[in-house]
Coordinates of C-alpha atoms and ligand atoms in Angstrom, one line a residue:
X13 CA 8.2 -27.3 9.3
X14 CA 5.3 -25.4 9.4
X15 CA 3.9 -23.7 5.9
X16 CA 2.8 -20.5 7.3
X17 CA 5.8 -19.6 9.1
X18 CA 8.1 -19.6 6.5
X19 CA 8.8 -16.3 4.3
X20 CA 8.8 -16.4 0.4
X21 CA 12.9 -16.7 0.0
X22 CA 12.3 -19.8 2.3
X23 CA 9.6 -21.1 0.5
X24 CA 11.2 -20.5 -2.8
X25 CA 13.8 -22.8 -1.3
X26 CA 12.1 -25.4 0.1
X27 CA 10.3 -25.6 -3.9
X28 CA 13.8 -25.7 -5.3
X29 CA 14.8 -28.7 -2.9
X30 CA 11.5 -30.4 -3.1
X31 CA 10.8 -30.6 0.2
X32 CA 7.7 -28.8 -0.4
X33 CA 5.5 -28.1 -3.7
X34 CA 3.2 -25.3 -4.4
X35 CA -0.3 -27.2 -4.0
X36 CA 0.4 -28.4 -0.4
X37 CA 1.9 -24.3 0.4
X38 CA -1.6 -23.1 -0.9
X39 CA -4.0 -25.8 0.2
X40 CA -2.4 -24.5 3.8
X41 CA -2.7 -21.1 3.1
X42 CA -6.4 -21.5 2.0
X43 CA -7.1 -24.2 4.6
X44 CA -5.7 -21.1 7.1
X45 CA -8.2 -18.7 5.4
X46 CA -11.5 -21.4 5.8
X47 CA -10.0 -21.8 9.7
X48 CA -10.3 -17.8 10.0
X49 CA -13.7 -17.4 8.6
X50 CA -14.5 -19.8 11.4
X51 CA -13.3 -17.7 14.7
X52 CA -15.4 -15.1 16.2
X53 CA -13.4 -12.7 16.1
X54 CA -12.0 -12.7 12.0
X55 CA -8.7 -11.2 10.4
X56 CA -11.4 -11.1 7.4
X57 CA -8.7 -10.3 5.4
X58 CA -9.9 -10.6 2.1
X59 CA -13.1 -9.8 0.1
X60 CA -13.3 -13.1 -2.2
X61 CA -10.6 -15.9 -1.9
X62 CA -10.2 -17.6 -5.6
X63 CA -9.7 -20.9 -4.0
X64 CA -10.2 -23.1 -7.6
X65 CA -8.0 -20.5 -9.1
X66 CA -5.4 -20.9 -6.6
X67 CA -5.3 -24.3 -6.4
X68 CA -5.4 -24.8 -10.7
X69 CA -2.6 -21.7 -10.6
X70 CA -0.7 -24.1 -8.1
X71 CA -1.0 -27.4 -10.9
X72 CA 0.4 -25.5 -13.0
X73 CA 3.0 -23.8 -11.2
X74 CA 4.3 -27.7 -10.1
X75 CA 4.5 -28.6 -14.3
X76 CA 6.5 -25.7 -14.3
X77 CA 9.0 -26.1 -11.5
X78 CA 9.1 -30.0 -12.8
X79 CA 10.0 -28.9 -16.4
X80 CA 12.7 -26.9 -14.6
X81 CA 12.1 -23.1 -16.1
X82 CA 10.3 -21.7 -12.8
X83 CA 11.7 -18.3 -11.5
X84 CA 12.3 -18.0 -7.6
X85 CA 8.4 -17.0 -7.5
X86 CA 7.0 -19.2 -8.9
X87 CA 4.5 -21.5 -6.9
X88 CA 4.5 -18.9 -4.2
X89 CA 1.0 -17.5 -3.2
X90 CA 0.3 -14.0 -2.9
X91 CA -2.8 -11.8 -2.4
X92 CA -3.7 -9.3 -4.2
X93 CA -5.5 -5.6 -2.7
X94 CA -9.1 -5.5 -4.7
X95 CA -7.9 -2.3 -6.4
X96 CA -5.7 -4.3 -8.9
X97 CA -8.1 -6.7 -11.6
X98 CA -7.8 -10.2 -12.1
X99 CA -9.3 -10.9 -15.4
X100 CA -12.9 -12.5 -15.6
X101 CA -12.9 -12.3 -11.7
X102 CA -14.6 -8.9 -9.6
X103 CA -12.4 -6.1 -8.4
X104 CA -14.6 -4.4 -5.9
X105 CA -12.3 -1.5 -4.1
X106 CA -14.1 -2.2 -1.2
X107 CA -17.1 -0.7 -2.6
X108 CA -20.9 -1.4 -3.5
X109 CA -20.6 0.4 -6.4
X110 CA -18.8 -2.1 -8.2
X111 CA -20.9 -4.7 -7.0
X112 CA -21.6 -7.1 -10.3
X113 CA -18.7 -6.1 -12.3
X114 CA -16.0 -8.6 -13.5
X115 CA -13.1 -7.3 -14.9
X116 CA -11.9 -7.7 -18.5
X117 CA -8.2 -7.9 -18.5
X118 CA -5.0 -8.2 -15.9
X119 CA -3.4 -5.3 -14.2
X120 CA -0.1 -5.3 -15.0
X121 CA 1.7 -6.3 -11.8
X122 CA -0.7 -9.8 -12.0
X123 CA 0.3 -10.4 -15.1
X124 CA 4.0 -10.0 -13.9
X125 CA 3.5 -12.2 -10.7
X126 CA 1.2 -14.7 -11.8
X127 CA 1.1 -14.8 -15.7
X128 CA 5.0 -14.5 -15.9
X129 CA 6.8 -15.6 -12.5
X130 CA 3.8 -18.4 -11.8
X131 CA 2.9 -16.8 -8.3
X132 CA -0.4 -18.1 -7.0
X133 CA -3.6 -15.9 -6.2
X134 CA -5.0 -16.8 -3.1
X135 CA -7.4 -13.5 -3.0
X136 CA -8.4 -10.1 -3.4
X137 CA -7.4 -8.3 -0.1
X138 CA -9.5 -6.3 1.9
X139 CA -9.0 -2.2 1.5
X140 CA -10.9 0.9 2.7
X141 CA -13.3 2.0 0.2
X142 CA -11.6 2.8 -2.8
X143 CA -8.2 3.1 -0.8
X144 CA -9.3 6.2 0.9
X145 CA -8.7 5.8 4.6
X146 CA -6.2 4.7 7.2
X147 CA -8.0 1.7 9.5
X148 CA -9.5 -0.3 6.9
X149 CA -12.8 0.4 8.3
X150 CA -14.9 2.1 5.7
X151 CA -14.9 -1.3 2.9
X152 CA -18.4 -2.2 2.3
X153 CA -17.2 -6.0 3.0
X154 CA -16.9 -5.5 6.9
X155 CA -13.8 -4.6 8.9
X156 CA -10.2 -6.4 8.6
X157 CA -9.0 -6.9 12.3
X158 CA -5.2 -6.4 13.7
X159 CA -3.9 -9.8 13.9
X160 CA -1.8 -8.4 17.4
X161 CA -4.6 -7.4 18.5
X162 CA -8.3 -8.4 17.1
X163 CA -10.1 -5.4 18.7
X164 CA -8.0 -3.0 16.9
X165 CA -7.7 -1.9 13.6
X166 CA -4.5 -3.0 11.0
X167 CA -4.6 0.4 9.4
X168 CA -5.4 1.0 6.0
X169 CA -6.4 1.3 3.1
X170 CA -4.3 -1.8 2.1
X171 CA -5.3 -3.5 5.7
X172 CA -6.1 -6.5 3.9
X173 CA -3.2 -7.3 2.7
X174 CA -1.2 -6.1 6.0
X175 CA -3.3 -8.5 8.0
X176 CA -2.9 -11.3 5.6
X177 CA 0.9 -11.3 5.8
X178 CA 0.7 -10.6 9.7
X179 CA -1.9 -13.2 10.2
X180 CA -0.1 -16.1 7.9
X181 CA -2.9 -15.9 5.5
X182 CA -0.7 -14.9 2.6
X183 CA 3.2 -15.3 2.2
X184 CA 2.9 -11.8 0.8
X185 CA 0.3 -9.3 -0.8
X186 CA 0.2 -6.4 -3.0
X187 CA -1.1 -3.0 -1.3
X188 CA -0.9 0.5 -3.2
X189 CA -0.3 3.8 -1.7
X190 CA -1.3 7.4 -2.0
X191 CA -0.4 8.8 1.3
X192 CA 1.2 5.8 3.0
X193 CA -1.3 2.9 2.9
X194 CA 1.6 0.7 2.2
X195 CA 3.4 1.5 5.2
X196 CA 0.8 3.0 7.4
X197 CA -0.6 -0.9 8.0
X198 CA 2.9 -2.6 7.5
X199 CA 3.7 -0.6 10.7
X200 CA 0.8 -1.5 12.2
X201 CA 0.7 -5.4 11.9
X202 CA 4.7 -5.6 11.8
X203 CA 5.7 -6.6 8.3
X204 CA 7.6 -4.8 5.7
X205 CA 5.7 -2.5 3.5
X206 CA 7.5 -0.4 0.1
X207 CA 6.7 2.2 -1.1
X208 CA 8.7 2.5 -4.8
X209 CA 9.4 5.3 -6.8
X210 CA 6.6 6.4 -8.5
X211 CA 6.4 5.2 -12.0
X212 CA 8.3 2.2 -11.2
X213 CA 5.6 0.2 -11.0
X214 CA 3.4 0.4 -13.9
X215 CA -0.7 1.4 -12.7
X216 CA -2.0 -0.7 -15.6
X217 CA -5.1 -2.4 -13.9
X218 CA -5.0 -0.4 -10.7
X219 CA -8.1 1.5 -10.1
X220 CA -7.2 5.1 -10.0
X221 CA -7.4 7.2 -6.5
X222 CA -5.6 9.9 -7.3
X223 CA -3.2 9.4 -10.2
X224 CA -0.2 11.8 -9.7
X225 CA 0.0 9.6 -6.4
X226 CA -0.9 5.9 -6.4
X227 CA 1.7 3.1 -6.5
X228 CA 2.1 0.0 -6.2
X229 CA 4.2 -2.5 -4.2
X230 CA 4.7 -5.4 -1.9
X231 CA 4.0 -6.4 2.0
X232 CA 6.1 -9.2 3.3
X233 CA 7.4 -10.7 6.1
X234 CA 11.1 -9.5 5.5
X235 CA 13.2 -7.1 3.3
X236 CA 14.3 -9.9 1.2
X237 CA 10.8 -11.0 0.3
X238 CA 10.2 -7.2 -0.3
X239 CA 13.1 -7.1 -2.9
X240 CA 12.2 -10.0 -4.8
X241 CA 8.9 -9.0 -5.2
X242 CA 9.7 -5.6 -6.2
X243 CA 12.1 -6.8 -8.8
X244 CA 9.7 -9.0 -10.3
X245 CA 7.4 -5.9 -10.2
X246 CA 9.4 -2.9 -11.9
X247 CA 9.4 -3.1 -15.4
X248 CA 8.9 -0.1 -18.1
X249 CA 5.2 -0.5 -19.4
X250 CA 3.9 1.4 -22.4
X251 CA 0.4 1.3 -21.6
X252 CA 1.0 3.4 -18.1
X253 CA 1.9 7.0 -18.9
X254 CA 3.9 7.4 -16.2
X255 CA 5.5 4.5 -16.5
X256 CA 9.6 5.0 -16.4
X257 CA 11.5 3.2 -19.2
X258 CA 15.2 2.7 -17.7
X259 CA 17.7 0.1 -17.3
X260 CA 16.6 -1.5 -14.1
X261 CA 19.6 -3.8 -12.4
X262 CA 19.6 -6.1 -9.8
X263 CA 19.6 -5.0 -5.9
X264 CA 22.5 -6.6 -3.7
X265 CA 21.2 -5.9 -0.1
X266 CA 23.9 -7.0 2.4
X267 CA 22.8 -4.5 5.5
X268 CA 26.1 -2.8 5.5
X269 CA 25.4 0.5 5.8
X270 CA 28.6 1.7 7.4
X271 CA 29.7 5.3 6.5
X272 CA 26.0 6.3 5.4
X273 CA 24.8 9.2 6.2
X274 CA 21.1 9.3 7.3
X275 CA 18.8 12.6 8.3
X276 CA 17.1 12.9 10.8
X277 CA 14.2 15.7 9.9
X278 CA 13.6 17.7 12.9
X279 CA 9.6 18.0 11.8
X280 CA 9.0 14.5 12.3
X281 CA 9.9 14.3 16.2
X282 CA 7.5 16.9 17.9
X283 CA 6.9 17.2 21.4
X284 CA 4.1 15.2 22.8
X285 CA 4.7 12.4 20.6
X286 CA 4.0 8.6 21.9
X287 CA 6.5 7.5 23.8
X288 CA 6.0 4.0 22.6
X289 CA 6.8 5.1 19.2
X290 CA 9.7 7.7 20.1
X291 CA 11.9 5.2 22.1
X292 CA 11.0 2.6 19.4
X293 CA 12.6 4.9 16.5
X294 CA 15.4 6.8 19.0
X295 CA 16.9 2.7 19.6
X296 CA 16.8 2.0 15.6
X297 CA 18.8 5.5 15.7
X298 CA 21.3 3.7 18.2
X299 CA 21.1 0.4 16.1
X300 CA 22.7 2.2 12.8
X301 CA 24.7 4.3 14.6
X302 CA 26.1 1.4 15.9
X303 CA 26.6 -0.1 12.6
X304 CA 28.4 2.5 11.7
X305 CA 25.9 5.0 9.7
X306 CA 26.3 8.9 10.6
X307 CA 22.5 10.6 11.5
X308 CA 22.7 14.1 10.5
X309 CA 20.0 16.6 11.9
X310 CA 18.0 18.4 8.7
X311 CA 14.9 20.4 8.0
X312 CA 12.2 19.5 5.9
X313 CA 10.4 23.2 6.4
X314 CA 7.2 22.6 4.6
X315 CA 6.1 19.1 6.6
X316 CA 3.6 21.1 8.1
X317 CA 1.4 21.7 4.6
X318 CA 1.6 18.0 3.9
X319 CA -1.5 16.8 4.8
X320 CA -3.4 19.8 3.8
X321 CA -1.8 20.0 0.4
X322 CA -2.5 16.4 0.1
X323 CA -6.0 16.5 0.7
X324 CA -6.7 19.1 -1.8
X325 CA -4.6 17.3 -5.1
X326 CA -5.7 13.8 -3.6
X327 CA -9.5 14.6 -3.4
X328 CA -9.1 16.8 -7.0
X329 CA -7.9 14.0 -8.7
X330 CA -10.3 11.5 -6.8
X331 CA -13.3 13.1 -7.8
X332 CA -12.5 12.8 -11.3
X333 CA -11.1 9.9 -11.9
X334 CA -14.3 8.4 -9.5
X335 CA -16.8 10.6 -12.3
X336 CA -16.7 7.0 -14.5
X337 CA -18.7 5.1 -11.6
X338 CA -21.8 6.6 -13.6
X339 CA -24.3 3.6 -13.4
X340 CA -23.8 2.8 -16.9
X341 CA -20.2 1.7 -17.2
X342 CA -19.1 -0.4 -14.4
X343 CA -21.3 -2.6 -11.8
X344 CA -24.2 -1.4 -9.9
X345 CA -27.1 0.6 -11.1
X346 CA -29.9 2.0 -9.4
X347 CA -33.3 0.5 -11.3
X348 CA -36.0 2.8 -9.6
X349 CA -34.2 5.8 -11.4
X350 CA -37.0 7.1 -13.9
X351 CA -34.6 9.1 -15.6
X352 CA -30.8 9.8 -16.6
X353 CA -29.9 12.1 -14.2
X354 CA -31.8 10.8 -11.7
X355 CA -30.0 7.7 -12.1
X356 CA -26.9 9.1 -12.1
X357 CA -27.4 10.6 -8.4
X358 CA -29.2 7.7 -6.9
X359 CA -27.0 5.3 -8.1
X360 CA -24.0 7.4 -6.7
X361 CA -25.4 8.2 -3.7
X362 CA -26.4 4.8 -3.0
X363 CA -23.3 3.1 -4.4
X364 CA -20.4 5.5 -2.6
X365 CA -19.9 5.7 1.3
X366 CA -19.6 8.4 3.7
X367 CA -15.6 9.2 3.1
X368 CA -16.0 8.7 -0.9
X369 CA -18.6 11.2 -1.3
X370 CA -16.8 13.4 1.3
X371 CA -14.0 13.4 -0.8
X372 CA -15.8 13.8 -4.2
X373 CA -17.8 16.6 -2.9
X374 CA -14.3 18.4 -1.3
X375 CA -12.4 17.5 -4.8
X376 CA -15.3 19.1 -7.1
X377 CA -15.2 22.0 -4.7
X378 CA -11.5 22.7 -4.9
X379 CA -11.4 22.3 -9.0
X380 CA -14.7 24.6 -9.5
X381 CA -14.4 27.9 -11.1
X382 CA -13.4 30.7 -8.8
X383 CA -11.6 28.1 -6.6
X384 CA -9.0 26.6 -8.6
X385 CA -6.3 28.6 -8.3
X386 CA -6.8 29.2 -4.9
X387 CA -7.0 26.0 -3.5
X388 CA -5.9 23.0 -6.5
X389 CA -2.8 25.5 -8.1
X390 CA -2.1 26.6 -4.6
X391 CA -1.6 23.3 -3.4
X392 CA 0.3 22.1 -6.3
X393 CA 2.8 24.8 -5.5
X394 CA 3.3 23.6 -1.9
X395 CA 3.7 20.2 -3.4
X396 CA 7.1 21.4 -5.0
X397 CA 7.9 23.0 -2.5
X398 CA 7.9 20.1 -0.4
X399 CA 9.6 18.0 -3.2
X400 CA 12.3 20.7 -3.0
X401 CA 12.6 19.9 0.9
X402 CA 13.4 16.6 0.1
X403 CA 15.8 17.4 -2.9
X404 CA 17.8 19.8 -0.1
X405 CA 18.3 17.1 1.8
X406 CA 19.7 14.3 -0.1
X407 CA 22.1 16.5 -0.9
X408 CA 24.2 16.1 2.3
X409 CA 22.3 12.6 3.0
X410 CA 21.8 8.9 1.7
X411 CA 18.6 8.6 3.3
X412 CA 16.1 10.0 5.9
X413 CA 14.6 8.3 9.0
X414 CA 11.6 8.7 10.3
X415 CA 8.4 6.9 12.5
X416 CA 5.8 5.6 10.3
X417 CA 3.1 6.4 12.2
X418 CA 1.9 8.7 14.9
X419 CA 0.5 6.0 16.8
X420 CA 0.8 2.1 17.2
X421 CA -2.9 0.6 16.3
X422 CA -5.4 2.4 17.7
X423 CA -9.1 0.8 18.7
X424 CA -11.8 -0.4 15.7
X425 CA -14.4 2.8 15.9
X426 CA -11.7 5.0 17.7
X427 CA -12.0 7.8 14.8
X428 CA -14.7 6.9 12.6
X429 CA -16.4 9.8 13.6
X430 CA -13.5 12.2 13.0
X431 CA -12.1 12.3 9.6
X432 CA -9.9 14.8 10.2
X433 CA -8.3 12.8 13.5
X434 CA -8.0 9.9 10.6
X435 CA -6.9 12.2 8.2
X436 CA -3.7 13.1 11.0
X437 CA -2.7 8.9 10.8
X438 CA -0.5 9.4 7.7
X439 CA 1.2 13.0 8.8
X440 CA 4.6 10.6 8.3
X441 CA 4.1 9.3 5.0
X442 CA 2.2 11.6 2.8
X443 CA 4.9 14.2 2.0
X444 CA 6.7 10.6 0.4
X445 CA 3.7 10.4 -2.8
X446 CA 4.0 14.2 -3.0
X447 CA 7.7 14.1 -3.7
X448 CA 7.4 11.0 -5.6
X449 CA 10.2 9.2 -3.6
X450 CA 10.5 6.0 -2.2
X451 CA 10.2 4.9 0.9
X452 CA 9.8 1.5 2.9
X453 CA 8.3 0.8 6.2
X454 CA 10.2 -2.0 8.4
X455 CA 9.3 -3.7 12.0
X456 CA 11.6 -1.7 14.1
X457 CA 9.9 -3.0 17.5
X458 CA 7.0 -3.0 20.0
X459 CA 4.6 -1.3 22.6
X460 CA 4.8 -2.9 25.9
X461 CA 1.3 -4.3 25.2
X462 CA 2.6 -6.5 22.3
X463 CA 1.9 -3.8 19.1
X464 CA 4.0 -3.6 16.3
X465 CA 5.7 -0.3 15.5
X466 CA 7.4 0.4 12.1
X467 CA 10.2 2.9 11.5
X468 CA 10.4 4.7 7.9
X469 CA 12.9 4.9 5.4
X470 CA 13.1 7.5 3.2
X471 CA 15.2 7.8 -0.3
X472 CA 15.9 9.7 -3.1
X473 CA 14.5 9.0 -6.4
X474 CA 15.1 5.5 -7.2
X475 CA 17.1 5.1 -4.5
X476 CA 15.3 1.6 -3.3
X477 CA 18.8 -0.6 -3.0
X478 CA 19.8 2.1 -0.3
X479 CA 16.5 1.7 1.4
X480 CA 16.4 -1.6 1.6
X481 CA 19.7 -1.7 2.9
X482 CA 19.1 0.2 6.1
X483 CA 15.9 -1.3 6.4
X484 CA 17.7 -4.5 6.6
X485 CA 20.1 -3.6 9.1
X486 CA 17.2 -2.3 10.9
X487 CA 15.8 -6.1 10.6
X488 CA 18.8 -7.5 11.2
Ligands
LIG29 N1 -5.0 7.4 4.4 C1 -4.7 8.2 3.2 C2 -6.1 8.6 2.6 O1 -7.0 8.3 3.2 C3 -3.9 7.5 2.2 C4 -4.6 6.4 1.5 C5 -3.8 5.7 0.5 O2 -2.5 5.8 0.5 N2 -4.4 5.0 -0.4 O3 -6.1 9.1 1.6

C-alpha cells in the first residue's frame, strides 16, 4: 500500500484498523515534499512546510487515536492556503508585504481541523498574491507547477493547494474562493474542489480579499473526502459576521440522482468553445442522463455582466480591506521612508505586486466621489440581478451544470501580460460568489494530451448534499 495514493476516507480507515498511524502518513507526505524540492522542475506547492509541527501534531494525534476518542480526521494531514493563520507561524498571502509577520491566533477552520478533529499541518499552500489571480503565478514565493503537466500552470489563486492534492503532497488542502479559485485549479489538476454557501464557513482568520465574496472550503481527491471535510468545517461562529447560525445535519451522498432535474444554462455553452472541454461536459450530460437525471435547457440572462460586475465589487472591497497593509500594523516596512506618508507609499509600492496595486488603484477609483454610484452601486445592482437568475432557475431545477473552465491548463507565462485574458479564466464560476450559492467542481475527464478537465455543479442556497450527489455520480 502506498501512503500517497490513498484518499482521506481510506486513510481514516487504514488509522482505525491500525494498519497505518499518523506519523508514518506524514513523515511520507513530508518525505514527498523534501523529494519535490529536489526535481528541476518543482510542484513548489507550498510557501513554508511546518515539518516539526507536523510531525509533533502527528504524536499527538496517535495518543489520541490510542485513547480511542479520535474523530474520522484525526491524524490525517492537510495543507492549508497561506490566507488562513496558524498561530505563532507566518501567513504570507503570497505576498512581500507580509514578510516578518507571525500571526497571533487560529483561523477558525484550523482550529476546527487541527485543534478539534486532530488533522495534521503539513504546510501553508502556495496562492497568487493575496488570492487575486487565476494561474498561481503572481505569489512572491515563485510559481506552483501543474502536476499533469510541469510547464503549465495549476490555476489559481489556491494553486497550492490544487497541486498539492494532484501531486500527492497533501491528502487534502484548504483553498478559498472569490470568483472560482476553488474550482478554477481543482479543474485544472483533476481533484474535487467546493465551493460552500457563503457563510457556511466561518472567515475567522482568513485574510480578507473581498468580503461579500470569499469562502472557504476543501480540495480532495474525491467527493467523499470533500464531504467529510466540509462537515468538519461548517459550524455557526460568532466572531464571523456573516457567519449562518442553523441546524446543520449530516450529508448521505449515495449518487443516486434519478428523477433530478438539472439545467443546463444556455450562456455557458457559446460557440467557439474548446472542444476538449465541450465534449468533456456534453458525455457527463449523457452520464446523468443515463442515470436517470432530466437536463432541462434555462437562461441565466445576466451571465454576460459577471465578470465585469465582479471586478468592480471585488476590487472595491479589495482595496479597502488591503488599506490595513500600512507599514505599521502587519510585516514589512520600508526603513529609508523619512517621513509618514512617505512610508506609507514606499512601503506599499514596494510590498504589493503588479495585479494587487492594479486592483487597489481600480477599487479606489470605482468607490471615489463622482463614481460611486455609477460604477460600485451600479454593479451591486447587476449583482442581484444575477442572483435573481439563479433564483428563476431553481425554481423548475435541483441543480445547474456547467464547464468549470474555459480552458484546460494553459502554458506558465501564457497571459501574464494580459490581465484581462486572465481576468476571462473564471467567466464559469464568478456569477457562483455573486449569488452566494454553492457550487463544487469534479474531475469529469481529459484532453487528449493527458489534462484534467472539471465539470461544475451548481446549487441553491445550501443545497451542498444535492451537489455532492451529482458530483458523485459524475465520479462514479
Ligand atoms: N481569479 C479571480 C480573481 O482573480 C478569483 C480569485 C479568487 O477566487 N480568489 O479575482
Amino acid at each position: 500500500m502506498n501512503i500517497l495514493d490513498l484518499t482521506v476516507k481510506e486513510l481514516s480507515g487504514a488509522i482505525a484498523k491500525k494498519e497505518l498511524n499518523s506519523v508514518e502518513i506524514t513523515q511520507a507526505y513530508l518525505d514527498a515534499i523534501e523529494a519535490d524540492h529536489k526535481n528541476p522542475k518543482p510542484i513548489n506547492a507550498y510557501i513554508s512546510v511546518l515539518s516539526d509541527l507536523a510531525i509533533q501534531s502527528a504524536k499527538k494525534a496517535d495518543e489520541r487515536i490510542a485513547k480511542g476518542n479520535a474523530t474520522p480526521l484525526t491524524g490525517i494531514p492537510v495543507a492549508i492556503k497561506d490566507n488562513m493563520n496558524i498561530k505563532g507561524y507566518p501567513t504570507t498571502c503570497g505576498s512581500d508585504i507580509l514578510t516578518g509577520y507571525d500571526t497571533t491566533y487560529n483561523a477558525f477552520v484550523v482550529e476546527k481541523l487541527i485543534g478539534e478533529h486532530g488533522m495534521i499541518p503539513l504546510g501553508k499552500a502556495n496562492m497568487d498574491e493575496f488570492a487575486m489571480g487565476s494561474s498561481t503565478e503572481t505569489s512572491f514565493y515563485g510559481i506552483t507547477r501543474n502536476p499533469y503537466d510541469r510547464d503549465r500552470i495549476p490555476g489559481g489563486s489556491s494553486g497550492g493547494s490544487a497541486a498539492a492534492v494532484a501531486g500527492k503532497l497533501a491528502p487534502a488542502a484548504l483553498g478559498s474562493d472569490t470568483g472560482g479559485s476553488i474550482r478554477q485549479p481543482a479543474s485544472l489538476c483533476g481533484v474535487v474542489g467546493l465551493k460552500p454557501t457563503y457563510g457556511t464557513v466561518s472567515r475567522y482568520g482568513l485574510v480578507a480579499f473581498a468580503s461579500s465574496l470569499d469562502q472557504i472550503g476543501p480540495l480532495t481527491h474525491t467527493v467523499d473526502d470533500a464531504r467529510m471535510i466540509f462537515e468538519a468545517l461548517s459550524a455557526y461562529d460568532p466572531k464571523d459576521s456573516t457567519s449562518l447560525d442553523f441546524q446543520r445535519k449530516p450529508m448521505s451522498l449515495t449518487g443516486d440522482i434519478k428523477g433530478m432535474k438539472i439545467g443546463i444554462p444556455k450562456e455557458y455553452f457559446l460557440d467557439g468553445m474548446d472542444k476538449d472541454v465541450e465534449s468533456v461536459i456534453n458525455a457527463t450530460i449523457k452520464k446523468l442522463e443515463d442515470k436517470g437525471a432530466k437536463m432541462v435547457d434555462i437562461s441565466l440572462p445576466h451571465t454576460e455582466y459577471a465578470v465585469p460586475t465582479y471586478y468592480i465589487v471585488a476590487t472595491a472591497e479589495a482595496s479597502s480591506n488591503l488599506e490595513r497593509y500600512d507599514g505599521v500594523k502587519y510585516g514589512k516596512r520600508d526603513m529609508d521612508a523619512k517621513f509618514l506618508s512617505d512610508m506609507y507609499v514606499r512601503t506599499r509600492s514596494g510590498g504589493f505586486g503588479e495585479e494587487v496595486k492594479r486592483r487597489i488603484m481600480l477599487g479606489t477609483y470605482v468607490l471615489s466621489a463622482g463614481y460611486y454610484d455609477a460604477y460600485y452601486m451600479k454593479a451591486l445592482k447587476v449583482r442581484t440581478l444575477i442572483k435573481r437568475d439563479f433564483e428563476k432557475a431553481f425554481e423548475k431545477t435541483d441543480a445547474i451544470l456547467t464547464p468549470v473552465s474555459p480552458t484546460p491548463a494553459f502554458k506558465i507565462g501564457e497571459k501574464t501580460d494580459d490581465p484581462i485574458a486572465m481576468y476571462l479564466s473564471d467567466i464559469f464560476t464568478i456569477s457562483v460568489n455573486l449569488a452566494g450559492i454553492p457550487a463544487v467542481s469534479v474531475p469529469a475527464g481529459m484532453t487528449s494530451a493527458g489534462l484534467p478537465i472539471g465539470a461544475q455543479v451548481i446549487g441553491n442556497l445550501l443545497a451542498e448534499e444535492t451537489i455532492l450527489n451529482i458530483a458523485k455520480a459524475i465520479e462514479l
